[in-house]
XYZ file of N, CA, C and O in Angstrom:
756
model
N -18.092 6.202 11.930
C -16.803 6.804 12.230
C -15.753 5.715 12.392
O -16.036 4.599 12.792
N -14.532 6.095 12.131
C -13.411 5.177 12.274
C -13.013 5.103 13.749
O -12.961 6.114 14.433
N -12.737 3.891 14.215
C -12.363 3.712 15.615
C -11.007 4.346 15.913
O -10.201 4.581 15.017
N -10.772 4.583 17.169
C -9.495 5.157 17.611
C -8.324 4.245 17.211
O -7.279 4.709 16.770
N -8.519 2.926 17.349
C -7.481 1.975 16.975
C -7.183 2.061 15.476
O -6.034 2.026 15.058
N -8.247 2.195 14.667
C -8.062 2.281 13.216
C -7.368 3.585 12.830
O -6.539 3.610 11.924
N -7.684 4.678 13.520
C -6.962 5.936 13.291
C -5.477 5.733 13.591
O -4.621 6.197 12.829
N -5.187 5.045 14.683
C -3.800 4.759 15.045
C -3.102 3.934 13.982
O -1.944 4.190 13.637
N -3.813 2.956 13.437
C -3.255 2.124 12.373
C -2.940 2.952 11.139
O -1.912 2.771 10.505
N -3.835 3.869 10.783
C -3.623 4.700 9.586
C -2.448 5.651 9.777
O -1.652 5.865 8.869
N -2.329 6.227 10.955
C -1.202 7.121 11.243
C 0.101 6.324 11.182
O 1.086 6.749 10.565
N 0.104 5.152 11.804
C 1.270 4.272 11.774
C 1.604 3.896 10.329
O 2.763 3.933 9.906
N 0.583 3.549 9.555
C 0.707 3.176 8.147
C 1.434 4.282 7.377
O 2.422 4.019 6.686
N 0.975 5.503 7.510
C 1.566 6.619 6.770
C 2.999 6.875 7.233
O 3.916 6.990 6.421
N 3.220 6.956 8.525
C 4.550 7.293 9.044
C 5.595 6.227 8.710
O 6.689 6.547 8.237
N 5.263 4.980 8.961
C 6.231 3.908 8.721
C 6.542 3.771 7.238
O 7.712 3.719 6.841
N 5.514 3.729 6.406
C 5.773 3.514 4.982
C 6.418 4.720 4.328
O 7.202 4.580 3.395
N 6.130 5.934 4.823
C 6.846 7.110 4.313
C 8.326 7.020 4.677
O 9.185 7.371 3.881
N 8.623 6.564 5.879
C 10.020 6.394 6.279
C 10.706 5.352 5.398
O 11.839 5.554 4.936
N 10.027 4.246 5.138
C 10.594 3.192 4.291
C 10.843 3.709 2.880
O 11.928 3.542 2.317
N 9.840 4.362 2.285
C 9.999 4.885 0.926
C 11.060 5.986 0.908
O 11.887 6.055 -0.008
N 11.068 6.847 1.926
C 12.077 7.896 2.008
C 13.487 7.330 2.081
O 14.393 7.797 1.375
N 13.670 6.327 2.911
C 14.988 5.684 2.999
C 15.356 4.999 1.693
O 16.515 5.044 1.270
N 14.374 4.382 1.049
C 14.646 3.768 -0.256
C 15.166 4.819 -1.241
O 16.182 4.616 -1.911
N 14.467 5.954 -1.335
C 14.862 7.006 -2.275
C 16.264 7.528 -1.949
O 17.092 7.697 -2.843
N 16.523 7.765 -0.670
C 17.850 8.244 -0.276
C 18.945 7.222 -0.593
O 19.983 7.561 -1.156
N 18.709 5.980 -0.231
C 19.714 4.943 -0.453
C 19.861 4.588 -1.926
O 20.926 4.150 -2.359
N 18.806 4.786 -2.695
C 18.886 4.473 -4.115
C 19.852 5.414 -4.830
O 20.418 5.056 -5.856
N 20.054 6.586 -4.280
C 21.013 7.531 -4.878
C 22.428 6.967 -4.856
O 23.266 7.378 -5.647
N 22.687 6.068 -3.937
C 24.003 5.413 -3.905
C 23.856 3.915 -4.214
O 24.657 3.094 -3.803
N 22.787 3.595 -4.939
C 22.540 2.242 -5.449
C 22.306 1.176 -4.385
O 22.616 0.005 -4.588
N 21.754 1.566 -3.245
C 21.444 0.600 -2.193
C 19.947 0.531 -1.871
O 19.566 -0.118 -0.913
N 19.114 1.197 -2.642
C 17.681 1.229 -2.365
C 17.025 -0.144 -2.396
O 16.317 -0.534 -1.472
N 17.268 -0.886 -3.465
C 16.663 -2.208 -3.596
C 17.189 -3.146 -2.520
O 16.435 -3.922 -1.940
N 18.481 -3.064 -2.231
C 19.069 -3.876 -1.175
C 18.417 -3.573 0.172
O 18.103 -4.479 0.947
N 18.159 -2.296 0.438
C 17.498 -1.889 1.685
C 16.107 -2.498 1.800
O 15.765 -3.118 2.809
N 15.279 -2.337 0.762
C 13.895 -2.852 0.800
C 13.910 -4.377 0.922
O 13.149 -4.956 1.700
N 14.772 -5.036 0.175
C 14.844 -6.496 0.216
C 15.311 -6.990 1.589
O 14.729 -7.928 2.148
N 16.323 -6.345 2.146
C 16.816 -6.723 3.483
C 15.738 -6.503 4.534
O 15.525 -7.357 5.409
N 15.057 -5.374 4.451
C 13.978 -5.081 5.395
C 12.874 -6.129 5.292
O 12.347 -6.589 6.307
N 12.556 -6.540 4.072
C 11.560 -7.591 3.879
C 11.963 -8.866 4.622
O 11.153 -9.459 5.343
N 13.205 -9.294 4.461
C 13.633 -10.531 5.104
C 13.665 -10.414 6.632
O 13.313 -11.363 7.326
N 14.045 -9.262 7.155
C 14.026 -9.054 8.612
C 12.595 -9.158 9.128
O 12.317 -9.857 10.116
N 11.668 -8.472 8.454
C 10.259 -8.489 8.879
C 9.674 -9.890 8.701
O 8.903 -10.361 9.542
N 10.044 -10.572 7.634
C 9.569 -11.943 7.407
C 10.021 -12.860 8.546
O 9.231 -13.656 9.065
N 11.270 -12.750 8.956
C 11.775 -13.576 10.068
C 11.028 -13.263 11.357
O 10.615 -14.175 12.095
N 10.818 -11.976 11.640
C 10.055 -11.589 12.836
C 8.646 -12.163 12.770
O 8.119 -12.688 13.757
N 8.039 -12.097 11.594
C 6.681 -12.606 11.426
C 6.631 -14.121 11.606
O 5.715 -14.657 12.234
N 7.603 -14.820 11.079
C 7.661 -16.286 11.260
C 7.828 -16.615 12.740
O 7.158 -17.518 13.263
N 8.691 -15.870 13.425
C 8.866 -16.089 14.869
C 7.573 -15.789 15.629
O 7.245 -16.479 16.596
N 6.837 -14.785 15.198
C 5.551 -14.451 15.835
C 4.563 -15.594 15.639
O 3.893 -16.030 16.582
N 4.484 -16.102 14.425
C 3.498 -17.130 14.098
C 3.826 -18.503 14.687
O 2.932 -19.218 15.137
N 5.099 -18.875 14.661
C 5.452 -20.253 15.000
C 6.173 -20.434 16.336
O 6.252 -21.551 16.832
N 6.700 -19.339 16.906
C 7.416 -19.448 18.177
C 6.707 -18.663 19.273
O 6.959 -18.864 20.449
N 5.808 -17.770 18.877
C 5.067 -16.987 19.861
C 5.729 -15.678 20.255
O 5.411 -15.108 21.299
N 6.648 -15.186 19.427
C 7.288 -13.901 19.690
C 6.228 -12.812 19.847
O 5.280 -12.742 19.069
N 6.380 -11.990 20.864
C 5.417 -10.919 21.101
C 6.158 -9.615 21.357
O 7.002 -9.534 22.244
N 5.846 -8.612 20.552
C 6.376 -7.272 20.764
C 5.199 -6.295 20.709
O 4.166 -6.597 20.105
N 5.334 -5.126 21.349
C 4.186 -4.211 21.479
C 3.497 -3.827 20.165
O 2.287 -3.655 20.143
N 4.230 -3.735 19.093
C 3.634 -3.317 17.823
C 2.563 -4.305 17.356
O 1.644 -3.945 16.624
N 2.637 -5.546 17.823
C 1.651 -6.545 17.425
C 0.255 -6.227 17.964
O -0.725 -6.821 17.540
N 0.151 -5.290 18.894
C -1.167 -4.899 19.402
C -2.000 -4.202 18.326
O -3.215 -4.097 18.452
N -1.345 -3.727 17.265
C -2.066 -3.074 16.165
C -2.651 -4.077 15.170
O -3.374 -3.685 14.261
N -2.329 -5.354 15.331
C -2.829 -6.365 14.405
C -4.346 -6.461 14.453
O -4.952 -6.426 15.523
N -4.933 -6.614 13.270
C -6.365 -6.893 13.201
C -6.562 -8.376 13.506
O -5.647 -9.179 13.378
N -7.777 -8.720 13.852
C -8.086 -10.104 14.213
C -7.690 -11.075 13.097
O -7.109 -12.127 13.355
N -7.971 -10.690 11.847
C -7.682 -11.580 10.722
C -6.180 -11.739 10.464
O -5.766 -12.659 9.781
N -5.346 -10.852 11.023
C -3.903 -10.921 10.821
C -3.180 -11.769 11.869
O -2.006 -12.062 11.716
N -3.871 -12.149 12.914
C -3.203 -12.803 14.032
C -2.706 -14.210 13.720
O -1.805 -14.706 14.365
N -3.292 -14.869 12.728
C -2.902 -16.241 12.415
C -2.302 -16.383 11.020
O -2.211 -17.489 10.496
N -1.923 -15.263 10.428
C -1.327 -15.275 9.094
C -0.237 -14.214 9.038
O -0.055 -13.465 9.993
N 0.469 -14.150 7.939
C 1.474 -13.100 7.799
C 0.798 -11.749 7.912
O -0.279 -11.536 7.373
N 1.441 -10.831 8.613
C 0.791 -9.546 8.827
C 1.152 -8.562 7.728
O 2.010 -8.813 6.892
N 0.441 -7.448 7.711
C 0.501 -6.480 6.620
C 1.922 -6.037 6.260
O 2.250 -5.991 5.073
N 2.796 -5.681 7.210
C 4.137 -5.255 6.799
C 4.897 -6.295 5.975
O 5.603 -5.938 5.031
N 4.747 -7.544 6.296
C 5.417 -8.594 5.526
C 4.900 -8.612 4.095
O 5.677 -8.627 3.136
N 3.584 -8.584 3.948
C 2.984 -8.622 2.616
C 3.276 -7.343 1.837
O 3.523 -7.387 0.629
N 3.264 -6.202 2.525
C 3.542 -4.927 1.856
C 4.974 -4.896 1.332
O 5.213 -4.516 0.180
N 5.917 -5.290 2.165
C 7.312 -5.303 1.723
C 7.537 -6.304 0.591
O 8.317 -6.043 -0.331
N 6.848 -7.435 0.624
C 6.934 -8.390 -0.475
C 6.466 -7.725 -1.769
O 7.124 -7.823 -2.810
N 5.328 -7.018 -1.695
C 4.814 -6.305 -2.869
C 5.784 -5.242 -3.360
O 5.956 -5.044 -4.571
N 6.463 -4.567 -2.438
C 7.430 -3.536 -2.819
C 8.647 -4.158 -3.507
O 9.129 -3.629 -4.514
N 9.139 -5.262 -2.980
C 10.297 -5.938 -3.582
C 9.961 -6.376 -5.005
O 10.735 -6.133 -5.947
N 8.819 -7.018 -5.179
C 8.416 -7.495 -6.505
C 8.235 -6.311 -7.455
O 8.673 -6.352 -8.611
N 7.596 -5.255 -6.979
C 7.361 -4.070 -7.813
C 8.680 -3.438 -8.243
O 8.860 -3.095 -9.412
N 9.612 -3.280 -7.306
C 10.913 -2.685 -7.646
C 11.715 -3.576 -8.591
O 12.486 -3.084 -9.413
N 11.533 -4.884 -8.482
C 12.282 -5.812 -9.334
C 11.827 -5.749 -10.788
O 12.630 -5.966 -11.700
N 10.552 -5.419 -11.017
C 10.014 -5.514 -12.369
C 9.695 -4.184 -13.051
O 9.522 -4.166 -14.267
N 9.582 -3.099 -12.302
C 9.087 -1.868 -12.903
C 10.028 -0.685 -12.718
O 10.889 -0.685 -11.841
N 9.824 0.318 -13.567
C 10.568 1.567 -13.509
C 10.501 2.162 -12.105
O 9.442 2.177 -11.478
N 11.627 2.655 -11.628
C 11.744 3.173 -10.261
C 10.754 4.306 -9.988
O 10.113 4.330 -8.934
N 10.585 5.242 -10.919
C 9.681 6.374 -10.688
C 8.225 5.926 -10.608
O 7.460 6.411 -9.775
N 7.845 5.002 -11.473
C 6.492 4.457 -11.436
C 6.288 3.673 -10.142
O 5.245 3.786 -9.493
N 7.284 2.904 -9.739
C 7.183 2.120 -8.496
C 7.011 3.038 -7.288
O 6.130 2.810 -6.446
N 7.820 4.079 -7.182
C 7.715 4.997 -6.043
C 6.352 5.691 -6.045
O 5.721 5.835 -4.986
N 5.860 6.084 -7.214
C 4.525 6.690 -7.288
C 3.470 5.705 -6.780
O 2.565 6.078 -6.026
N 3.602 4.425 -7.156
C 2.625 3.426 -6.707
C 2.718 3.203 -5.196
O 1.704 2.973 -4.537
N 3.931 3.282 -4.628
C 4.080 3.145 -3.174
C 3.375 4.299 -2.462
O 2.684 4.097 -1.461
N 3.548 5.508 -2.986
C 2.901 6.663 -2.360
C 1.381 6.608 -2.520
O 0.643 7.044 -1.642
N 0.909 6.050 -3.632
C -0.537 5.842 -3.801
C -1.045 4.857 -2.759
O -2.101 5.054 -2.163
N -0.266 3.800 -2.544
C -0.642 2.810 -1.519
C -0.663 3.454 -0.132
O -1.567 3.218 0.649
N 0.306 4.303 0.152
C 0.403 4.917 1.473
C -0.716 5.931 1.693
O -1.492 5.823 2.641
N -0.798 6.926 0.827
C -1.720 8.035 1.067
C -3.135 7.761 0.576
O -4.107 8.170 1.210
N -3.274 7.056 -0.550
C -4.619 6.725 -1.039
C -5.335 5.779 -0.096
O -6.517 5.952 0.215
N -4.593 4.779 0.374
C -5.153 3.804 1.313
C -5.555 4.463 2.631
O -6.536 4.081 3.248
N -4.808 5.473 3.054
C -5.160 6.189 4.285
C -6.313 7.164 4.049
O -7.170 7.342 4.920
N -6.347 7.788 2.873
C -7.387 8.782 2.579
C -8.769 8.151 2.418
O -9.776 8.739 2.843
N -8.835 6.972 1.822
C -10.129 6.340 1.533
C -11.016 6.201 2.773
O -12.163 6.651 2.759
N -10.553 5.596 3.862
C -11.443 5.474 5.020
C -11.659 6.807 5.757
O -12.719 7.016 6.348
N -10.665 7.680 5.717
C -10.833 8.965 6.397
C -11.897 9.819 5.724
O -12.719 10.454 6.389
N -11.902 9.812 4.399
C -12.938 10.533 3.654
C -14.227 9.718 3.639
O -15.321 10.248 3.821
N -14.083 8.418 3.455
C -15.244 7.533 3.363
C -16.067 7.443 4.630
O -17.249 7.088 4.581
N -15.491 7.794 5.777
C -16.271 7.732 7.018
C -17.460 8.689 6.990
O -18.406 8.527 7.742
N -17.432 9.668 6.107
C -18.539 10.614 5.973
C -19.451 10.242 4.811
O -20.409 10.958 4.518
N -19.142 9.150 4.138
C -19.897 8.740 2.955
C -21.240 8.116 3.279
O -21.472 7.591 4.362
N -22.116 8.197 2.295
C -23.455 7.632 2.430
C -23.842 6.742 1.245
O -24.927 6.212 1.211
N -22.961 6.599 0.285
C -23.276 5.858 -0.934
C -22.398 4.616 -1.006
O -21.299 4.646 -1.551
N -22.911 3.516 -0.463
C -22.140 2.278 -0.313
C -22.201 1.448 -1.583
O -23.218 1.405 -2.277
N -21.125 0.761 -1.867
C -21.089 -0.161 -3.001
C -21.909 -1.396 -2.638
O -21.868 -1.865 -1.502
N -22.627 -1.913 -3.598
C -23.442 -3.108 -3.342
C -22.571 -4.360 -3.255
O -22.904 -5.294 -2.549
N -21.451 -4.386 -3.950
C -20.570 -5.554 -3.962
C -19.576 -5.565 -2.807
O -18.919 -6.562 -2.574
N -19.440 -4.437 -2.110
C -18.539 -4.364 -0.968
C -19.095 -3.315 -0.009
O -18.793 -2.124 -0.131
N -19.894 -3.755 0.930
C -20.616 -2.822 1.809
C -19.730 -2.159 2.865
O -20.214 -1.354 3.649
N -18.430 -2.477 2.868
C -17.504 -1.783 3.775
C -16.877 -0.557 3.105
O -16.166 0.196 3.740
N -17.125 -0.380 1.824
C -16.527 0.718 1.046
C -17.637 1.568 0.433
O -18.721 1.079 0.145
N -17.326 2.862 0.221
C -18.320 3.733 -0.395
C -17.697 4.607 -1.474
O -16.478 4.714 -1.598
N -18.586 5.231 -2.254
C -18.158 6.065 -3.365
C -17.301 7.235 -2.895
O -16.322 7.600 -3.539
N -17.673 7.835 -1.796
C -16.953 9.016 -1.311
C -15.493 8.671 -0.981
O -14.568 9.423 -1.339
N -15.287 7.547 -0.321
C -13.929 7.106 -0.016
C -13.145 6.782 -1.280
O -11.965 7.120 -1.400
N -13.817 6.139 -2.237
C -13.157 5.786 -3.498
C -12.759 7.034 -4.283
O -11.646 7.112 -4.820
N -13.653 8.011 -4.341
C -13.336 9.261 -5.047
C -12.191 9.987 -4.340
O -11.285 10.525 -4.985
N -12.213 9.983 -3.006
C -11.126 10.590 -2.247
C -9.796 9.923 -2.529
O -8.775 10.592 -2.733
N -9.802 8.593 -2.535
C -8.563 7.874 -2.839
C -8.089 8.185 -4.246
O -6.902 8.444 -4.462
N -8.999 8.157 -5.202
C -8.623 8.434 -6.592
C -7.990 9.821 -6.713
O -6.964 9.990 -7.375
N -8.594 10.816 -6.071
C -8.074 12.187 -6.146
C -6.660 12.276 -5.556
O -5.767 12.906 -6.141
N -6.457 11.648 -4.407
C -5.131 11.651 -3.772
C -4.124 10.926 -4.666
O -3.015 11.423 -4.903
N -4.506 9.773 -5.195
C -3.614 9.008 -6.066
C -3.279 9.788 -7.336
O -2.133 9.787 -7.795
N -4.270 10.453 -7.897
C -4.061 11.245 -9.112
C -3.074 12.381 -8.842
O -2.174 12.635 -9.645
N -3.243 13.049 -7.723
C -2.350 14.141 -7.352
C -0.906 13.634 -7.206
O 0.039 14.250 -7.719
N -0.742 12.512 -6.541
C 0.592 11.906 -6.380
C 1.200 11.596 -7.747
O 2.363 11.919 -8.017
N 0.415 10.972 -8.601
C 0.896 10.639 -9.940
C 1.303 11.864 -10.736
O 2.352 11.881 -11.391
N 0.499 12.912 -10.675
C 0.817 14.125 -11.426
C 2.085 14.796 -10.906
O 2.884 15.300 -11.691
N 2.268 14.811 -9.611
C 3.468 15.432 -9.043
C 4.721 14.654 -9.446
O 5.725 15.240 -9.846
N 4.652 13.327 -9.382
C 5.848 12.520 -9.635
C 6.062 12.153 -11.104
O 7.199 12.075 -11.560
N 4.985 11.911 -11.814
C 5.122 11.381 -13.172
C 4.808 12.403 -14.265
O 5.176 12.207 -15.415
N 4.078 13.434 -13.918
C 3.751 14.532 -14.836
C 3.078 14.061 -16.123
O 3.361 14.557 -17.202
N 2.201 13.101 -15.982
C 1.433 12.597 -17.119
C 0.011 12.321 -16.647
O -0.198 11.489 -15.760
N -0.940 13.008 -17.248
C -2.348 12.799 -16.890
C -2.769 11.358 -17.160
O -3.463 10.748 -16.351
N -2.358 10.842 -18.298
C -2.791 9.503 -18.692
C -2.212 8.423 -17.767
O -2.955 7.586 -17.240
N -0.904 8.441 -17.553
C -0.288 7.433 -16.684
C -0.814 7.574 -15.259
O -1.200 6.584 -14.627
N -0.865 8.800 -14.758
C -1.352 9.043 -13.390
C -2.801 8.594 -13.232
O -3.160 7.964 -12.238
N -3.622 8.946 -14.205
C -5.044 8.588 -14.144
C -5.276 7.090 -14.165
O -6.092 6.562 -13.394
N -4.547 6.392 -15.016
C -4.719 4.940 -15.099
C -4.194 4.251 -13.834
O -4.826 3.326 -13.324
N -3.063 4.728 -13.325
C -2.532 4.148 -12.089
C -3.479 4.411 -10.922
O -3.747 3.519 -10.112
N -4.010 5.642 -10.846
C -4.949 5.991 -9.767
C -6.217 5.153 -9.873
O -6.751 4.685 -8.863
N -6.702 4.958 -11.091
C -7.904 4.149 -11.292
C -7.680 2.708 -10.847
O -8.498 2.137 -10.116
N -6.568 2.124 -11.241
C -6.280 0.738 -10.861
C -6.098 0.618 -9.347
O -6.634 -0.301 -8.719
N -5.365 1.556 -8.740
C -5.169 1.520 -7.283
C -6.510 1.606 -6.557
O -6.754 0.872 -5.596
N -7.389 2.473 -7.037
C -8.706 2.634 -6.417
C -9.561 1.396 -6.615
O -10.233 0.944 -5.676
N -9.534 0.822 -7.806
C -10.311 -0.392 -8.061
C -9.827 -1.560 -7.203
O -10.639 -2.332 -6.689
N -8.514 -1.696 -7.046
C -7.984 -2.754 -6.180
C -8.482 -2.540 -4.753
O -8.917 -3.481 -4.084
N -8.426 -1.305 -4.279
C -8.887 -0.983 -2.921
C -10.373 -1.314 -2.741
O -10.776 -1.908 -1.748
N -11.189 -0.945 -3.710
C -12.648 -1.112 -3.602
C -13.071 -2.568 -3.771
O -13.928 -3.053 -3.040
N -12.473 -3.256 -4.724
C -12.902 -4.629 -5.029
C -12.227 -5.687 -4.174
O -12.665 -6.830 -4.139
N -11.187 -5.312 -3.514
C -10.389 -6.278 -2.778
C -11.098 -6.771 -1.517
O -11.435 -5.990 -0.650
N -11.281 -8.064 -1.432
C -11.834 -8.674 -0.223
C -10.919 -9.776 0.304
O -11.028 -10.163 1.450
N -10.024 -10.267 -0.534
C -9.260 -11.458 -0.174
C -7.752 -11.236 -0.080
O -7.073 -12.024 0.542
N -7.232 -10.212 -0.730
C -5.788 -9.982 -0.719
C -5.476 -8.788 0.146
O -6.328 -7.971 0.450
N -4.223 -8.655 0.491
C -3.759 -7.470 1.195
C -3.536 -6.382 0.147
O -2.653 -6.494 -0.694
N -4.369 -5.352 0.180
C -4.284 -4.300 -0.831
C -2.936 -3.590 -0.819
O -2.475 -3.103 -1.848
N -2.263 -3.547 0.329
C -0.948 -2.910 0.401
C 0.103 -3.687 -0.387
O 1.123 -3.136 -0.772
N -0.142 -4.954 -0.621
C 0.751 -5.769 -1.425
C 0.382 -5.645 -2.905
O 1.251 -5.557 -3.764
N -0.904 -5.596 -3.201
C -1.377 -5.651 -4.581
C -1.343 -4.281 -5.272
O -1.006 -4.192 -6.452
N -1.678 -3.203 -4.559
C -1.758 -1.882 -5.192
C -0.450 -1.486 -5.880
O -0.480 -1.094 -7.049
N 0.710 -1.565 -5.218
C 1.930 -1.152 -5.921
C 2.184 -1.945 -7.207
O 2.528 -1.366 -8.237
N 1.997 -3.257 -7.135
C 2.247 -4.080 -8.317
C 1.249 -3.766 -9.429
O 1.641 -3.540 -10.583
N -0.036 -3.746 -9.101
C -1.067 -3.530 -10.119
C -0.967 -2.132 -10.730
O -1.061 -1.972 -11.958
N -0.779 -1.116 -9.891
C -0.672 0.258 -10.405
C 0.587 0.420 -11.253
O 0.560 1.075 -12.303
N 1.693 -0.187 -10.822
C 2.932 -0.100 -11.601
C 2.812 -0.846 -12.923
O 3.343 -0.396 -13.950
N 2.126 -1.968 -12.913
C 1.917 -2.726 -14.152
C 1.161 -1.883 -15.165
O 1.589 -1.741 -16.317
N 0.045 -1.291 -14.758
C -0.737 -0.487 -15.701
C 0.025 0.773 -16.091
O -0.004 1.195 -17.247
N 0.738 1.384 -15.142
C 1.535 2.569 -15.465
C 2.602 2.269 -16.506
O 2.828 3.049 -17.434
N 3.250 1.121 -16.368
C 4.276 0.707 -17.326
C 3.669 0.414 -18.683
O 4.224 0.813 -19.719
N 2.533 -0.279 -18.700
C 1.866 -0.572 -19.979
C 1.451 0.712 -20.694
O 1.679 0.861 -21.895
N 0.859 1.645 -19.969
C 0.424 2.918 -20.571
C 1.638 3.695 -21.081
O 1.616 4.233 -22.185
N 2.686 3.748 -20.295
C 3.898 4.474 -20.695
C 4.512 3.841 -21.952
O 4.985 4.550 -22.841
N 4.473 2.519 -22.034
C 5.038 1.810 -23.186
C 4.198 2.005 -24.435
O 4.732 2.233 -25.528
N 2.882 1.958 -24.290
C 1.985 2.046 -25.443
C 1.853 3.487 -25.944
O 1.810 3.735 -27.138
N 1.777 4.433 -25.023
C 1.549 5.824 -25.419
C 2.812 6.614 -25.229
O 3.002 7.711 -25.316
């Protein structure tokens, strides 16, 4: 089962990133979406630098995992991934990839906690969680992009990044990787 702290992290993950993506979409209607995400990235980066090098402490830091305490934390890396993704890829594909990162990443451990079929190459992940993430990602893609092929390929890449990832922050990599494959598929087909 997932710990109470991890449940809290997932709820925080969904709420905060939905607010960020929602504000991006709203502000993008008046051409300020990219400016908002980029500005937010720099604010969070400064806070993170102050945390790491000056000892700044605020209550939200209690959600940090042990491995995040001596390096840049997830929000900094996630916003960096969002800025890069928005800079290089179609807005609709980018937003779909952000929602895959938000909901697929949250669905995988929630569904996977009931799983019994573990991957041999990553014993912290299982087939049930991966299938759950893929299904959620596919649904998001179909709602936003209305293409089985683009949605399926983006969902597959997002799920593979989640399952195979041991060294990178998946919240940073999923939007970029899913948007890259979505753009390639859209261009080729």
